[in-house]
Coordinates of C-alpha atoms and ligand atoms in Angstrom, one line a residue:
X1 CA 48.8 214.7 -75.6
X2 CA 46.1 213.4 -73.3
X3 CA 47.7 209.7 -72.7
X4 CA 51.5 211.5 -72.0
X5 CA 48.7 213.8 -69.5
X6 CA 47.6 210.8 -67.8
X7 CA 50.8 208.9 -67.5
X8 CA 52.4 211.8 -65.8
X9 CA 49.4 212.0 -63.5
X10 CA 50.2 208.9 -62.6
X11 CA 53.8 209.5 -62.4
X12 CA 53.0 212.1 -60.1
X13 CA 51.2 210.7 -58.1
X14 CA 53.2 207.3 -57.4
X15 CA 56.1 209.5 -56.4
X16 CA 56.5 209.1 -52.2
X17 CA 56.2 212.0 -50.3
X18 CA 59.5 214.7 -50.5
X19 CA 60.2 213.5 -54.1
X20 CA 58.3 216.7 -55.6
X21 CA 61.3 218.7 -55.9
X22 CA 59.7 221.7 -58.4
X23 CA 57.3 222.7 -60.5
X24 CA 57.3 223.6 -63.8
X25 CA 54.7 226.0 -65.6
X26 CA 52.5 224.9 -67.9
X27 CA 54.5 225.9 -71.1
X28 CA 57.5 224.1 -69.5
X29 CA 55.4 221.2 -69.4
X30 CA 54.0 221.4 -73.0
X31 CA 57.4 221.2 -74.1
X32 CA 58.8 218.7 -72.2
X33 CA 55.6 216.8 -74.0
X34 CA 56.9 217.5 -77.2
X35 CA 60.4 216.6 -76.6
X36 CA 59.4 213.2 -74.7
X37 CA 58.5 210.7 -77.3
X38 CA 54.9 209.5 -76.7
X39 CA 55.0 205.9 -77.2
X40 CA 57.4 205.6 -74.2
X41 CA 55.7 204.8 -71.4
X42 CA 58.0 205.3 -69.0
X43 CA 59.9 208.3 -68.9
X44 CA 63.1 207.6 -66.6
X45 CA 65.0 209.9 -67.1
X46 CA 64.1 212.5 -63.7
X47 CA 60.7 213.0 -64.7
X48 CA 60.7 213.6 -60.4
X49 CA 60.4 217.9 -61.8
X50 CA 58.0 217.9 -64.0
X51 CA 54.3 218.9 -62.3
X52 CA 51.5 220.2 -63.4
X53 CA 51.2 223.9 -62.2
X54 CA 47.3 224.2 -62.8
X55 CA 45.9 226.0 -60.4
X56 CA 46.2 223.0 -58.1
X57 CA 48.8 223.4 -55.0
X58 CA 51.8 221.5 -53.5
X59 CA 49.8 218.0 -53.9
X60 CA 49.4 215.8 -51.2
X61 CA 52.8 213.4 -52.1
X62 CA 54.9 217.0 -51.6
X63 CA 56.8 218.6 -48.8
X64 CA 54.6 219.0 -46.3
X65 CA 56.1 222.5 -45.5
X66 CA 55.5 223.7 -48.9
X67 CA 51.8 223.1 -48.4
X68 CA 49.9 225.7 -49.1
X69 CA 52.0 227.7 -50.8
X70 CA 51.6 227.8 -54.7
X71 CA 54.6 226.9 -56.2
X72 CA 57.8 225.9 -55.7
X73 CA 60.1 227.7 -58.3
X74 CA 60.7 231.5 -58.1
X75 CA 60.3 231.1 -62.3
X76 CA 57.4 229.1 -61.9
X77 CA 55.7 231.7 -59.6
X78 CA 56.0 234.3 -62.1
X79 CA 54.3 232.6 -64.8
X80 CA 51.0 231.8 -63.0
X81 CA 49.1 234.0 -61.2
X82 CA 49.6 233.7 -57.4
X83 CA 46.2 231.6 -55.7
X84 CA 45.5 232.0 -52.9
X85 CA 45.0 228.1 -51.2
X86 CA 43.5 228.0 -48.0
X87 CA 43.8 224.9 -45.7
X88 CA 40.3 224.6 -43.0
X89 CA 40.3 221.8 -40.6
X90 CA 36.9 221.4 -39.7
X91 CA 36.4 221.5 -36.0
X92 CA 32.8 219.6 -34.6
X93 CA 30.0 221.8 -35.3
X94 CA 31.4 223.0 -38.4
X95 CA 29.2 222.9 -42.0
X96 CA 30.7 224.1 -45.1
X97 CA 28.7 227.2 -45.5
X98 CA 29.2 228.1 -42.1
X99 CA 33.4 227.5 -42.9
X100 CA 33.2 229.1 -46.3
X101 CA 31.3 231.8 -45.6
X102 CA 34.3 232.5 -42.3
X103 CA 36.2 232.7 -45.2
X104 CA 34.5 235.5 -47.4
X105 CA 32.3 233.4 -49.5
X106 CA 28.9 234.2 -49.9
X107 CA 25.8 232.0 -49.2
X108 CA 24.6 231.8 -52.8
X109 CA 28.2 231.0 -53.7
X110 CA 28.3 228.1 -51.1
X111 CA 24.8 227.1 -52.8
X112 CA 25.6 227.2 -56.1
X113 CA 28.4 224.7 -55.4
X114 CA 27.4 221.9 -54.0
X115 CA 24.4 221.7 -56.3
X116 CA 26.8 221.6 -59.5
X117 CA 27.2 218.4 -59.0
X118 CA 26.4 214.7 -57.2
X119 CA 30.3 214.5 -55.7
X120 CA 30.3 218.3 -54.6
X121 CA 26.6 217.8 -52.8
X122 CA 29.0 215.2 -50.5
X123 CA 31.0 218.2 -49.2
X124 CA 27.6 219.0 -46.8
X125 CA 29.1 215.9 -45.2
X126 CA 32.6 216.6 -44.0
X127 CA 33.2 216.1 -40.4
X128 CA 35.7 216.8 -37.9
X129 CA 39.1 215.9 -38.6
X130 CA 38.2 216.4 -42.6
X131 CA 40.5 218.6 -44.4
X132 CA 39.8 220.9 -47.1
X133 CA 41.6 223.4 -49.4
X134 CA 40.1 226.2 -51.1
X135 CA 41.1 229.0 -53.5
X136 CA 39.2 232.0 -54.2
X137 CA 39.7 234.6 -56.5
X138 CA 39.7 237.9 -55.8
X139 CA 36.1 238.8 -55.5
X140 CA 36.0 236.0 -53.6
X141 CA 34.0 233.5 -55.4
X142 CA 36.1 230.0 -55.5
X143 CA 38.0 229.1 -57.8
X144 CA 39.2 225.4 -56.4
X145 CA 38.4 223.4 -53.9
X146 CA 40.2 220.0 -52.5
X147 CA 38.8 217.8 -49.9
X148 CA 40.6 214.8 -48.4
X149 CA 37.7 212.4 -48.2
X150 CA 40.1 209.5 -46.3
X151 CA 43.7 208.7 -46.4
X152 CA 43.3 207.7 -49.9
X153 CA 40.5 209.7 -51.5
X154 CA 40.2 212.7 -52.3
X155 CA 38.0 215.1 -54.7
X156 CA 39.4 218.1 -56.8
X157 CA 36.9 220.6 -58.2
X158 CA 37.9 223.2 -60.3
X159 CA 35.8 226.6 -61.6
X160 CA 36.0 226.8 -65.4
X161 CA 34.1 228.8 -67.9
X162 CA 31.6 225.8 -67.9
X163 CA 31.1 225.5 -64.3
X164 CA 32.7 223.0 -61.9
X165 CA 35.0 220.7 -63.5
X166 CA 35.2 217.4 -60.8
X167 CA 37.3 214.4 -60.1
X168 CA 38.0 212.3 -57.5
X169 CA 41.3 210.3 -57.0
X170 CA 42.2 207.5 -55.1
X171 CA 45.9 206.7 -54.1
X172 CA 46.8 203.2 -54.7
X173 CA 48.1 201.1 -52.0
X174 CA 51.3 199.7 -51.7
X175 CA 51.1 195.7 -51.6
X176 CA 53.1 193.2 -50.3
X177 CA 52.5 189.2 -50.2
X178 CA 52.4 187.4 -46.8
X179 CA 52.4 184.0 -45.9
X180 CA 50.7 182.6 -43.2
X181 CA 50.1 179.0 -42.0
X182 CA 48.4 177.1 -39.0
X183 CA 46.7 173.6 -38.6
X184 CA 43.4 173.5 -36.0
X185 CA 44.2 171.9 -32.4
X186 CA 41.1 174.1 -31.0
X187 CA 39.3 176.4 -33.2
X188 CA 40.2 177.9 -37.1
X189 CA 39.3 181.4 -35.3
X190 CA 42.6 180.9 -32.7
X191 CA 44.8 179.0 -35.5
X192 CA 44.2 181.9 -37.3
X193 CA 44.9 184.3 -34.9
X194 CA 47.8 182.7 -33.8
X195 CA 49.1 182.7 -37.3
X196 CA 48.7 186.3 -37.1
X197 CA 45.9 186.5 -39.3
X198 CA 42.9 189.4 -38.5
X199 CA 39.3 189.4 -38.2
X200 CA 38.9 190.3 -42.1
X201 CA 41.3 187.8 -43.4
X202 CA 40.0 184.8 -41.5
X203 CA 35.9 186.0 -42.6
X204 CA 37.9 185.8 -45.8
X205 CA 39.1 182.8 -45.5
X206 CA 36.0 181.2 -44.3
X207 CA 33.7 182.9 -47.4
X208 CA 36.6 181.4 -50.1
X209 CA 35.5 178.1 -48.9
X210 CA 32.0 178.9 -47.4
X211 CA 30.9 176.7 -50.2
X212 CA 32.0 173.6 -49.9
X213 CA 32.8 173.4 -46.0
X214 CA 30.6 173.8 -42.8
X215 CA 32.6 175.2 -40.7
X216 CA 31.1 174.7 -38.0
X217 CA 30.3 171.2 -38.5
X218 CA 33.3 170.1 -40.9
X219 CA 36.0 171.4 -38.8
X220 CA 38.4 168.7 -37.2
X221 CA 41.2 169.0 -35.0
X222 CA 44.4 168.5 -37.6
X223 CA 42.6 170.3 -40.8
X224 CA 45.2 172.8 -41.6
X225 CA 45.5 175.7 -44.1
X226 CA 47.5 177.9 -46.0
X227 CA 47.2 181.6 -46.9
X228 CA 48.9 184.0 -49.3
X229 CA 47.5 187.5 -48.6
X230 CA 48.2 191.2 -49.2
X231 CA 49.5 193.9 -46.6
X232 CA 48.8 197.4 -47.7
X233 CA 51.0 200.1 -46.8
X234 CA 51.1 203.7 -47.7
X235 CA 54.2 205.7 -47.8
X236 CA 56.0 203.1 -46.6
X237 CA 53.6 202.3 -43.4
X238 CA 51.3 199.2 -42.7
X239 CA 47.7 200.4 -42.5
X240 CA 45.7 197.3 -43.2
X241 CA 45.2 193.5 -44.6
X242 CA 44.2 193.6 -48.6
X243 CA 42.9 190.4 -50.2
X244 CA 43.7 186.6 -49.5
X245 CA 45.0 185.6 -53.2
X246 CA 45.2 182.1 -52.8
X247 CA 44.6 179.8 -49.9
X248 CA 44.4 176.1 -49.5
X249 CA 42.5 174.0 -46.9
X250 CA 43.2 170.6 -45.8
X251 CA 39.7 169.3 -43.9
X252 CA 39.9 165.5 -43.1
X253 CA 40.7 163.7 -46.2
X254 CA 39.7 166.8 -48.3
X255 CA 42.6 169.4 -50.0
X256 CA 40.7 172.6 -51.6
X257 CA 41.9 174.8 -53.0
X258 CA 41.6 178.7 -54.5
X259 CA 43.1 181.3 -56.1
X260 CA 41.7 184.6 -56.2
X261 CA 41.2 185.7 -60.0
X262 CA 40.0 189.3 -61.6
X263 CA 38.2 188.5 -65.2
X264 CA 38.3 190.5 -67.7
X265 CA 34.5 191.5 -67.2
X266 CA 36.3 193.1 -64.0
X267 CA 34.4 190.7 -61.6
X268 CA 36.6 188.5 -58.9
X269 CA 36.0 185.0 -58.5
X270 CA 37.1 182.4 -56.4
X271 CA 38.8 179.2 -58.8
X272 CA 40.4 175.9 -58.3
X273 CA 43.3 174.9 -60.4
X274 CA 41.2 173.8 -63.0
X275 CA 39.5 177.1 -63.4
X276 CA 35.9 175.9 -62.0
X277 CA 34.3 178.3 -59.6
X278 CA 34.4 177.8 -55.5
X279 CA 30.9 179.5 -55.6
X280 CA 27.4 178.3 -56.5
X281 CA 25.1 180.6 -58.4
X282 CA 23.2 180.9 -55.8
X283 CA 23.3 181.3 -51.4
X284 CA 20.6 179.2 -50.2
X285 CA 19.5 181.6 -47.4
X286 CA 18.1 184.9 -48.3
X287 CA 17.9 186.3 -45.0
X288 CA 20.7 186.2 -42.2
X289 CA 19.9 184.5 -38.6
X290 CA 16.0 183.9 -39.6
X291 CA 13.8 181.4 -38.1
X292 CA 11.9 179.3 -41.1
X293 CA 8.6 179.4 -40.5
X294 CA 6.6 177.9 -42.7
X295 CA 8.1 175.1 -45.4
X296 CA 7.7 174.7 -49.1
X297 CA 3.8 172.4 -48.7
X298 CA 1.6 172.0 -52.1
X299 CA -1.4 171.7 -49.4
X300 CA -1.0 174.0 -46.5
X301 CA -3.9 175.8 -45.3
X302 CA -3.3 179.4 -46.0
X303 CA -3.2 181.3 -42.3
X304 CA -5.2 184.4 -43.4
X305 CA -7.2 183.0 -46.3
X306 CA -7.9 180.2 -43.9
X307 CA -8.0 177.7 -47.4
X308 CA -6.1 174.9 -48.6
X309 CA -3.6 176.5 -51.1
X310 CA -0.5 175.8 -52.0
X311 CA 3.0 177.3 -50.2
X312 CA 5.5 177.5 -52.5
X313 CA 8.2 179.2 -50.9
X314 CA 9.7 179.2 -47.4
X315 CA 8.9 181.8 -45.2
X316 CA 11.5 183.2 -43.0
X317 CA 10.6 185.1 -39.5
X318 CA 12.9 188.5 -39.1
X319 CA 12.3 191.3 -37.5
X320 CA 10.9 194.2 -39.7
X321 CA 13.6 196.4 -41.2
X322 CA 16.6 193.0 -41.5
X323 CA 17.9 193.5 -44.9
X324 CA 17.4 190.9 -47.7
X325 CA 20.1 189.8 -49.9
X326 CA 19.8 188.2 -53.6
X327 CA 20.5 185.1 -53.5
X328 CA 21.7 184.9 -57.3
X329 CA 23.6 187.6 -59.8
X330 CA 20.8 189.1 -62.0
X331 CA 18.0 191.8 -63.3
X332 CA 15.5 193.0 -61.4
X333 CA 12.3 191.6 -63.6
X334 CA 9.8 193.4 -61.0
X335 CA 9.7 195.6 -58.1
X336 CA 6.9 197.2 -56.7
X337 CA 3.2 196.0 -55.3
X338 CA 1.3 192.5 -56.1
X339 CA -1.4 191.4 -54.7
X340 CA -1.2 189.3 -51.4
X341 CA 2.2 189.5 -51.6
X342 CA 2.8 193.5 -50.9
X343 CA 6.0 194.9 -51.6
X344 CA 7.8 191.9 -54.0
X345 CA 11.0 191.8 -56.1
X346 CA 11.7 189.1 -58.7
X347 CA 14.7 188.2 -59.9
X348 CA 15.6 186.5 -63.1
X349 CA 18.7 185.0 -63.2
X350 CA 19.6 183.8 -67.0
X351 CA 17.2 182.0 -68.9
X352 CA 16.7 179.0 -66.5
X353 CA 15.9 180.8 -62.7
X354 CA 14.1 183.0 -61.2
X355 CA 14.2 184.3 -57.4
X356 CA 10.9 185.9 -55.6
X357 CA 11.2 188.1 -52.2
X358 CA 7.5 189.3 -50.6
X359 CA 6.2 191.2 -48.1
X360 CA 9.1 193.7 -48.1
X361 CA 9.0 197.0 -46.0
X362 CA 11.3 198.4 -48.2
X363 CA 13.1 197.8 -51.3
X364 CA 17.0 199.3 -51.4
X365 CA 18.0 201.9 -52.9
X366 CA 18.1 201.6 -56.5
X367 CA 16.0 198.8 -57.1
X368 CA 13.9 198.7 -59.9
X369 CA 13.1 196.4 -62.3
X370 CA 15.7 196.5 -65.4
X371 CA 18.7 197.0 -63.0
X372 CA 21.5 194.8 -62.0
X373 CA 22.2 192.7 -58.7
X374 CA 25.0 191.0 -57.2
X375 CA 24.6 188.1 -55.0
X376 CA 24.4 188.7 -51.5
X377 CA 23.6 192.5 -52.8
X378 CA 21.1 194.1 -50.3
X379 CA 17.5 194.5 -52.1
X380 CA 15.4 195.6 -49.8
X381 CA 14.0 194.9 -45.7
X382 CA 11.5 192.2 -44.2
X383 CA 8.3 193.5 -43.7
X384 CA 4.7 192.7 -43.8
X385 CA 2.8 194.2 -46.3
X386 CA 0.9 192.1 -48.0
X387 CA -1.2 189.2 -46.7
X388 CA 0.9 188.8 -43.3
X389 CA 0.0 188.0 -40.2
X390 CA 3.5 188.9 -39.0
X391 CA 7.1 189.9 -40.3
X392 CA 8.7 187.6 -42.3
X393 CA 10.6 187.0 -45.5
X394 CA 8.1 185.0 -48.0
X395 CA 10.7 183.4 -50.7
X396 CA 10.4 181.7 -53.8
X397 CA 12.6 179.4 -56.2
X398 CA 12.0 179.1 -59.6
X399 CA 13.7 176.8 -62.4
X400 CA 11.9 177.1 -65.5
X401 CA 8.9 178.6 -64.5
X402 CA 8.2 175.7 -61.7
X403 CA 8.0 176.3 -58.2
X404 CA 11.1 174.3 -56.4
X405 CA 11.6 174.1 -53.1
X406 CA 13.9 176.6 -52.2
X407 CA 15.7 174.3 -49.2
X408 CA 16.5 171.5 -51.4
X409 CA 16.5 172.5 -55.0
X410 CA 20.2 171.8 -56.0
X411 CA 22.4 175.1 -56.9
X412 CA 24.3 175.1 -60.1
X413 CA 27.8 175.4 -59.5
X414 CA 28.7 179.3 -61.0
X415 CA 30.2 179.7 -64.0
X416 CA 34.3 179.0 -63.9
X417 CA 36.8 180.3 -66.1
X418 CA 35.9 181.5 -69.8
X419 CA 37.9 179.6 -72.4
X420 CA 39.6 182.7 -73.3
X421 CA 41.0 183.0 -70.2
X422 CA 41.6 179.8 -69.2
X423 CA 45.6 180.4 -70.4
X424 CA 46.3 183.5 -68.6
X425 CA 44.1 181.6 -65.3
X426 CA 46.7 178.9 -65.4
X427 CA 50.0 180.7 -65.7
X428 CA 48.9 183.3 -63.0
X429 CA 47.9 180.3 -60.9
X430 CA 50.7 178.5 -61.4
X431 CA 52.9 181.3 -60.4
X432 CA 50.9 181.7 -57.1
X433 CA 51.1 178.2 -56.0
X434 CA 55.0 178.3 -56.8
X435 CA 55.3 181.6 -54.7
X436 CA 53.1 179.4 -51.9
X437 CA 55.6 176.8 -52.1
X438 CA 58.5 178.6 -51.5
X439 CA 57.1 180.3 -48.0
X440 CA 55.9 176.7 -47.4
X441 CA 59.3 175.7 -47.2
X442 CA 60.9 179.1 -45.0
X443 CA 58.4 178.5 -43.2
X444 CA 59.2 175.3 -42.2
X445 CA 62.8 175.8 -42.6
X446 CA 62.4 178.6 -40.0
X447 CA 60.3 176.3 -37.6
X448 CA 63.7 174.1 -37.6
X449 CA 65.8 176.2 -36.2
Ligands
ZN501 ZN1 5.1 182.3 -47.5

């Protein structure tokens, strides 16, 4: 029963807008279950009727004039009780209590809500514009509650005899593949623009390949490149640029090239044709736009302890409060007080590496030590706790327990394709770079003319 439930959710809700044409009560549904065989996955034949009539309204995919009104079938309407759902805009100034209460709830009621659970607590955030749907019964105590979090979230909560039963659900975008080409004659920013790429997709584009070019240095007039990329559209409209899925880069005498690839583990990596990673295991800077200040020295004279001792990190001068990323994936091994350094994370990263940040304001959110980070993953702020005589970002680099200096210590290469993978990698690859190859030639074909 509960897979056929959660294929016809998803039925449901890939229908477009105006294809909800009825509901059917609950019983109409559980037969319709036992008639459908279970091991087909897709039911063809008009499952457009079938609905769920829970006490949850016209969804959001149905006639917009039905809104708000239970259900659509006069048969229907007689076998469920009749909510009552309620649509509130929320004007500026608004709060939920204030809203809920307009509408007959009572304070305790409001408070008991949103401190059922984590994802109701967020409703103390809706702002203006935000719309929400409530049902209450008729004492007036809720009995749903639906709020459209953005044009494809939203969160359903539902009373039942247990308390608040909560879910959030996110649309999925409609994707199309896009082609777009340009070579350099003055910057990549204005090929790319002309090639009617945006912002996001060229800070994509320069991030794939961050690695292995400067761009800023690297760039020559005649390097060229190559882009397949998403457009995402919802019911039927453009709203927005997804993800580059594979681009290739010509720079001087150079061809590079990546696809984008989801593993199994779930992560997305960046991989050449051979299935070896675009990225290095580790960024070299922790700190954006800092100044170094002091450099890796086995015999500087410490500035507050005014004796030779050893630097063995680089320090980096930030203002107090600039965020500090990791600089590798990995655990947390410590995070808290030490000594002259104040506030300090460390890092360890697999068996070899290890990664030290010091004099921190403030550590992010969340970190502690036994948790997971992602490179580039925001740990905590510069500071100057510690011995400091100013803000600044003291940084370590460790490879087997040695001290290395952080500026020049060669980074591994990260991990590519597993060899369980490496099949699937190569057909899917393979099938990008034929689809590139195709609008390669339109594209030119289309420049003829
Ligand atoms: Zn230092």
């Amino acid at each position: 029963m509960k897979p056929f439930l959660t294929r016809l959710f998803r039925l449901i809700s890939s229908f477009p807008r105006g294809h909800l044409l009825a509901t059917v009560a609950l019983f109409g549904l559980l037969s319709a279950a036992v008639i459908l065989p279970t091991s087909d996955a897709t039911p063809t034949a008009q499952p457009a009727v079938v609905a769920l009539s829970l006490p949850r309204p016209a969804s959001r995919e149905a006639d917009p004039e039905q809104a708000g009104t239970p259900a659509a079938s006069p048969e229907a309407v007689a076998e469920e009780p009749a909510i009552d759902w309620r649509e509130i805009t929320v004007s500026p100034g608004d709060t939920l209590s204030r809203l809920l209460q307009a509408q007959g709830v009572s304070p305790g009621e409001v408070h008991r809500l949103v401190t059922a659970d984590k994802r109701l607590a967020a409703l103390t955030n809706i702002r203006p514009g935000d719309v929400l749907r409530v049902a209450l019964n008729d004492d007036n105590t809720l009995a749903a509650l639906e709020h459209q979090v953005s044009r494809i979230k939203s969160l359903h909560a539902e009373r039942t005899e247990d308390g608040w039963s909560v879910r959030e659900e996110e649309r999925e975008y409609e994707r199309q593949v896009r082609y777009a080409q340009a070579e350099i004659s003055d910057s990549l920013f204005l090929a790319a623009q002309r090639a009617g790429m945006t912002d996001n997709l060229i800070m994509q584009l320069v991030n794939i390949f961050a690695w292995d070019i400067d761009f800023v240095l690297d760039i020559r007039q005649g390097d060229s490149f190559q882009v397949l990329y998403e457009e995402l559209f919802l019911d039927g409209e453009q709203v927005g640029t997804g993800n580059i899925l594979m681009a290739e880069f010509n720079n001087r005498d150079r061809k590079l090239t990546a696809f984008r690839y989801e593993t199994q583990e779930g992560s997305t990596e960046f991989l050449d044709i051979a299935g070896n990673s675009l990225r290095r295991e580790f960024i070299r800077t922790p700190v954006e736009f800092a100044r170094i200040s002091s450099r890796f020295n086995p015999n500087r004279r410490h500035p507050v302890l005014n004796t030779i001792r050893a630097h063995r990190g680089v320090d980096y001068a930030a203002p107090t409060g600039t965020p500090i990323r990791a600089t590798g994936d990995g655990r947390v091994e410590f995070a808290g007080v030490r000594g002259g350094y104040g506030n300090v994370v460390i890092i360890r990263h697999g068996q070899q590496y290890s990664t030290l940040y010091a004099h921190m304001n403030s550590f992010a959110r969340g970190i502690r030590s036994g948790v997971r980070v992602r490179q580039g993953q925001t740990i905590g702020t510069v500071g100057m706790t510690g011995l400091a005589t100013g803000p600044h970002l003291h940084y370590e680099f460790l490879v087997n327990g040695v001290h290395r200096d952080p500026l020049t210590v060669k980074l591994p290469k990260a991990r590519g394709i597993a060899d369980n993978e490496r099949r699937d990698f190569l057909v899917y690859a393979n099938r990008l770079r034929n689809q590139m190859a195709l609008h390669a030639e339109a594209f030119t074909l289309a420049q003829n003319f």
